[in-house]
């Protein structure tokens, strides 16, 4: 029995990586995410918007069996490595695995490699680190915004203007454009002067249209 368990995302990578690491390692795939936000609670969001946006997760369809297979191997392993993809989404998948397996989130178990070569994989094992919780929270926040937009705003737009959906990117961008257009339309032009003078002493009081005009005085 292999002493070390390595968990990756892609089944296609598992055998290749296992070949690089040798007989002391068993590599298994999570096949992507194992958990997602539940559809319970207010508005079916799986997010308690009244309690600091606390999320509730559930196993995705078909992923309970995948996790059970991982768990069986994890119980027999001396060391478990999380080798999900090297970005925020991979970090969150790794965090879900750590939580469901009952591992210590502060223990160095995270390995990262950006290419599937023997040198890169072995270097990843040497550079094992803890999970980057900033990346985890970044991805978790992104997913929750997707859910809130998808469940609430999309339904509103479908009802009001027959739109298909609303997204976290285009919806915010559209609001910025609208607010900028409102600023442009509300803009009231004001006369403004810049006066340039080459002098050591200047006493200037310019009056225009029976009122004092704002002026920048720049000395050279």
CSV table of C-alpha atoms in Angstrom, one decimal:
chain,number,residue,atom,x,y,z
A,1,UNK,CA,0.0,0.0,0.0
A,2,UNK,CA,1.3,3.4,-1.0
A,3,UNK,CA,2.3,5.6,2.0
A,4,UNK,CA,1.3,8.9,0.3
A,5,UNK,CA,-1.9,9.9,-1.3
A,6,UNK,CA,-2.0,12.7,-3.9
A,7,UNK,CA,-5.3,14.2,-4.9
A,8,UNK,CA,-5.6,15.9,-8.3
A,9,UNK,CA,-8.5,17.3,-10.2
A,10,UNK,CA,-8.2,15.7,-13.6
A,11,UNK,CA,-8.5,11.9,-14.0
A,12,UNK,CA,-6.3,12.2,-17.2
A,13,UNK,CA,-3.4,13.5,-15.1
A,14,UNK,CA,-3.5,11.0,-12.3
A,15,UNK,CA,-1.8,8.0,-14.0
A,16,UNK,CA,0.9,10.2,-15.5
A,17,UNK,CA,1.7,11.9,-12.1
A,18,UNK,CA,1.7,8.6,-10.3
A,19,UNK,CA,4.2,7.3,-12.8
A,20,UNK,CA,6.5,10.2,-12.0
A,21,UNK,CA,6.2,9.8,-8.2
A,22,UNK,CA,6.7,6.0,-8.0
A,23,UNK,CA,5.3,3.2,-5.8
A,24,UNK,CA,5.3,5.2,-2.6
A,25,UNK,CA,2.5,7.4,-4.0
A,26,UNK,CA,-1.1,6.8,-5.0
A,27,UNK,CA,-2.7,9.5,-7.2
A,28,UNK,CA,-6.5,9.8,-7.3
A,29,UNK,CA,-8.7,12.4,-9.0
A,30,UNK,CA,-11.6,14.4,-7.4
A,31,UNK,CA,-12.9,15.0,-11.0
A,32,UNK,CA,-13.2,18.7,-10.4
A,33,UNK,CA,-15.4,20.1,-7.6
A,34,UNK,CA,-16.9,17.8,-5.0
A,35,UNK,CA,-19.0,20.4,-3.2
A,36,UNK,CA,-21.2,23.3,-4.3
A,37,UNK,CA,-23.5,25.7,-2.6
A,38,UNK,CA,-26.8,24.2,-1.4
A,39,UNK,CA,-30.1,25.4,-2.6
A,40,UNK,CA,-31.7,25.7,0.8
A,41,UNK,CA,-32.3,28.7,3.0
A,42,UNK,CA,-33.8,32.1,2.1
A,43,UNK,CA,-34.4,32.3,-1.7
A,44,UNK,CA,-32.7,28.9,-2.2
A,45,UNK,CA,-29.3,30.6,-2.2
A,46,UNK,CA,-27.5,28.3,0.2
A,47,UNK,CA,-26.2,31.5,1.7
A,48,UNK,CA,-27.3,33.1,5.0
A,49,UNK,CA,-27.4,36.7,3.9
A,50,UNK,CA,-28.5,37.8,7.4
A,51,UNK,CA,-25.6,36.1,9.1
A,52,UNK,CA,-22.4,37.4,7.5
A,53,UNK,CA,-23.2,35.6,4.3
A,54,UNK,CA,-22.5,32.2,5.8
A,55,UNK,CA,-22.5,29.5,3.0
A,56,UNK,CA,-23.9,26.0,3.2
A,57,UNK,CA,-22.3,23.4,1.0
A,58,UNK,CA,-23.5,20.0,-0.3
A,59,UNK,CA,-22.0,17.2,-2.4
A,60,UNK,CA,-22.6,17.7,-6.0
A,61,UNK,CA,-24.5,15.1,-7.9
A,62,UNK,CA,-22.4,11.9,-8.3
A,63,UNK,CA,-19.5,13.2,-6.2
A,64,UNK,CA,-20.4,11.5,-2.9
A,65,UNK,CA,-19.1,8.2,-4.4
A,66,UNK,CA,-16.0,9.9,-5.7
A,67,UNK,CA,-15.3,11.3,-2.3
A,68,UNK,CA,-15.9,8.0,-0.6
A,69,UNK,CA,-13.2,6.4,-2.8
A,70,UNK,CA,-10.8,9.2,-1.9
A,71,UNK,CA,-11.7,8.8,1.8
A,72,UNK,CA,-11.0,5.1,1.8
A,73,UNK,CA,-7.5,5.7,0.5
A,74,UNK,CA,-6.9,8.7,2.8
A,75,UNK,CA,-7.6,6.6,5.9
A,76,UNK,CA,-4.7,4.3,4.9
A,77,UNK,CA,-2.2,7.0,3.8
A,78,UNK,CA,0.5,8.4,6.1
A,79,UNK,CA,0.6,11.7,4.2
A,80,UNK,CA,-2.0,13.4,2.0
A,81,UNK,CA,-1.2,15.9,-0.6
A,82,UNK,CA,-3.6,18.3,-2.3
A,83,UNK,CA,-2.5,18.8,-5.9
A,84,UNK,CA,-5.6,20.5,-7.4
A,85,UNK,CA,-5.1,23.1,-10.1
A,86,UNK,CA,-2.9,26.2,-9.4
A,87,UNK,CA,-5.5,28.9,-9.2
A,88,UNK,CA,-8.2,30.2,-6.8
A,89,UNK,CA,-10.7,27.5,-8.0
A,90,UNK,CA,-8.2,24.7,-7.4
A,91,UNK,CA,-7.4,26.2,-4.0
A,92,UNK,CA,-11.1,26.1,-3.1
A,93,UNK,CA,-11.5,22.5,-4.3
A,94,UNK,CA,-8.4,21.6,-2.1
A,95,UNK,CA,-10.0,23.4,0.9
A,96,UNK,CA,-13.2,21.4,0.4
A,97,UNK,CA,-11.2,18.2,0.3
A,98,UNK,CA,-9.3,19.1,3.5
A,99,UNK,CA,-12.5,20.0,5.3
A,100,UNK,CA,-14.4,16.8,4.3
A,101,UNK,CA,-11.4,14.6,5.0
A,102,UNK,CA,-11.0,16.2,8.5
A,103,UNK,CA,-7.4,17.3,7.9
A,104,UNK,CA,-5.7,20.2,9.6
A,105,UNK,CA,-6.0,23.3,7.3
A,106,UNK,CA,-2.8,24.7,8.9
A,107,UNK,CA,-0.8,21.6,7.9
A,108,UNK,CA,1.5,21.8,4.9
A,109,UNK,CA,-0.3,19.6,2.4
A,110,UNK,CA,-0.8,21.8,-0.7
A,111,UNK,CA,1.5,21.2,-3.7
A,112,UNK,CA,1.3,23.1,-6.9
A,113,UNK,CA,2.8,22.5,-10.4
A,114,UNK,CA,2.0,24.4,-13.6
A,115,UNK,CA,3.1,21.7,-16.0
A,116,UNK,CA,2.8,17.9,-16.0
A,117,UNK,CA,6.5,17.0,-16.2
A,118,UNK,CA,8.5,14.9,-13.8
A,119,UNK,CA,10.7,17.8,-12.7
A,120,UNK,CA,7.7,20.1,-12.0
A,121,UNK,CA,5.8,17.4,-10.1
A,122,UNK,CA,8.9,16.5,-7.9
A,123,UNK,CA,9.5,20.2,-7.3
A,124,UNK,CA,5.9,20.6,-6.2
A,125,UNK,CA,6.4,17.9,-3.6
A,126,UNK,CA,9.6,19.6,-2.3
A,127,UNK,CA,7.8,22.9,-2.1
A,128,UNK,CA,4.7,21.7,-0.1
A,129,UNK,CA,2.9,24.5,1.6
A,130,UNK,CA,-0.4,25.3,3.5
A,131,UNK,CA,-3.5,26.2,1.7
A,132,UNK,CA,-3.7,29.9,0.6
A,133,UNK,CA,-6.9,30.9,2.4
A,134,UNK,CA,-6.9,34.3,0.7
A,135,UNK,CA,-7.4,32.5,-2.6
A,136,UNK,CA,-10.0,30.2,-1.1
A,137,UNK,CA,-12.0,33.2,0.2
A,138,UNK,CA,-11.6,35.0,-3.1
A,139,UNK,CA,-13.1,32.0,-5.0
A,140,UNK,CA,-15.8,31.4,-2.4
A,141,UNK,CA,-16.9,35.1,-2.7
A,142,UNK,CA,-17.0,34.9,-6.4
A,143,UNK,CA,-19.2,31.7,-6.3
A,144,UNK,CA,-21.6,33.4,-3.8
A,145,UNK,CA,-21.9,36.5,-6.0
A,146,UNK,CA,-22.6,34.2,-9.0
A,147,UNK,CA,-25.3,32.5,-7.0
A,148,UNK,CA,-26.9,35.7,-5.7
A,149,UNK,CA,-26.9,37.2,-9.2
A,150,UNK,CA,-28.1,34.0,-10.8
A,151,UNK,CA,-30.9,33.3,-8.4
A,152,UNK,CA,-32.1,36.8,-7.6
A,153,UNK,CA,-31.2,39.3,-10.3
A,154,UNK,CA,-31.6,37.0,-13.2
A,155,UNK,CA,-35.2,36.1,-12.1
A,156,UNK,CA,-36.0,39.8,-11.8
A,157,UNK,CA,-34.6,40.7,-15.2
A,158,UNK,CA,-36.4,37.7,-16.8
A,159,UNK,CA,-39.7,38.9,-15.3
A,160,UNK,CA,-39.2,42.6,-16.1
A,161,UNK,CA,-37.4,42.7,-19.5
A,162,UNK,CA,-37.4,39.1,-20.6
A,163,UNK,CA,-33.6,38.9,-20.3
A,164,UNK,CA,-32.0,35.5,-20.1
A,165,UNK,CA,-29.6,36.1,-17.2
A,166,UNK,CA,-27.4,38.5,-15.2
A,167,UNK,CA,-23.8,38.0,-14.5
A,168,UNK,CA,-21.4,39.2,-11.9
A,169,UNK,CA,-19.2,40.9,-14.5
A,170,UNK,CA,-21.6,42.4,-17.1
A,171,UNK,CA,-24.1,43.5,-14.5
A,172,UNK,CA,-21.5,45.5,-12.6
A,173,UNK,CA,-20.0,46.9,-15.8
A,174,UNK,CA,-23.4,48.0,-17.0
A,175,UNK,CA,-24.1,49.8,-13.8
A,176,UNK,CA,-20.8,51.6,-14.1
A,177,UNK,CA,-21.7,52.7,-17.6
A,178,UNK,CA,-25.1,53.9,-16.5
A,179,UNK,CA,-23.7,55.8,-13.5
A,180,UNK,CA,-21.1,57.4,-15.7
A,181,UNK,CA,-23.7,58.5,-18.2
A,182,UNK,CA,-25.8,59.9,-15.4
A,183,UNK,CA,-22.8,62.0,-14.2
A,184,UNK,CA,-22.3,63.3,-17.8
A,185,UNK,CA,-25.9,64.3,-18.1
A,186,UNK,CA,-25.9,66.0,-14.7
A,187,UNK,CA,-22.7,67.9,-15.3
A,188,UNK,CA,-23.0,71.7,-15.1
A,189,UNK,CA,-20.2,73.4,-17.0
A,190,UNK,CA,-18.3,76.1,-15.1
A,191,UNK,CA,-16.1,78.8,-16.6
A,192,UNK,CA,-12.5,78.2,-15.6
A,193,UNK,CA,-9.3,80.1,-16.5
A,194,UNK,CA,-5.6,79.3,-16.3
A,195,UNK,CA,-3.4,82.4,-16.3
A,196,UNK,CA,0.4,82.1,-17.0
A,197,UNK,CA,2.7,85.0,-16.1
A,198,UNK,CA,6.4,85.4,-15.9
A,199,UNK,CA,6.9,87.8,-13.0
A,200,UNK,CA,8.3,87.9,-9.5
A,201,UNK,CA,5.2,89.8,-8.2
A,202,UNK,CA,1.7,89.5,-9.4
A,203,UNK,CA,-1.5,91.0,-7.9
A,204,UNK,CA,-4.4,89.7,-10.0
A,205,UNK,CA,-8.1,90.0,-9.5
A,206,UNK,CA,-10.0,89.1,-12.7
A,207,UNK,CA,-13.7,89.9,-12.8
A,208,UNK,CA,-15.9,88.5,-15.6
A,209,UNK,CA,-19.7,88.6,-16.0
A,210,UNK,CA,-19.9,90.6,-12.8
A,211,UNK,CA,-18.5,87.9,-10.7
A,212,UNK,CA,-15.0,86.7,-9.7
A,213,UNK,CA,-13.8,83.9,-11.9
A,214,UNK,CA,-11.8,81.0,-10.6
A,215,UNK,CA,-8.2,81.1,-11.8
A,216,UNK,CA,-5.1,79.1,-11.5
A,217,UNK,CA,-2.0,81.3,-11.2
A,218,UNK,CA,1.2,79.5,-12.2
A,219,UNK,CA,4.5,81.2,-11.6
A,220,UNK,CA,7.4,80.5,-13.8
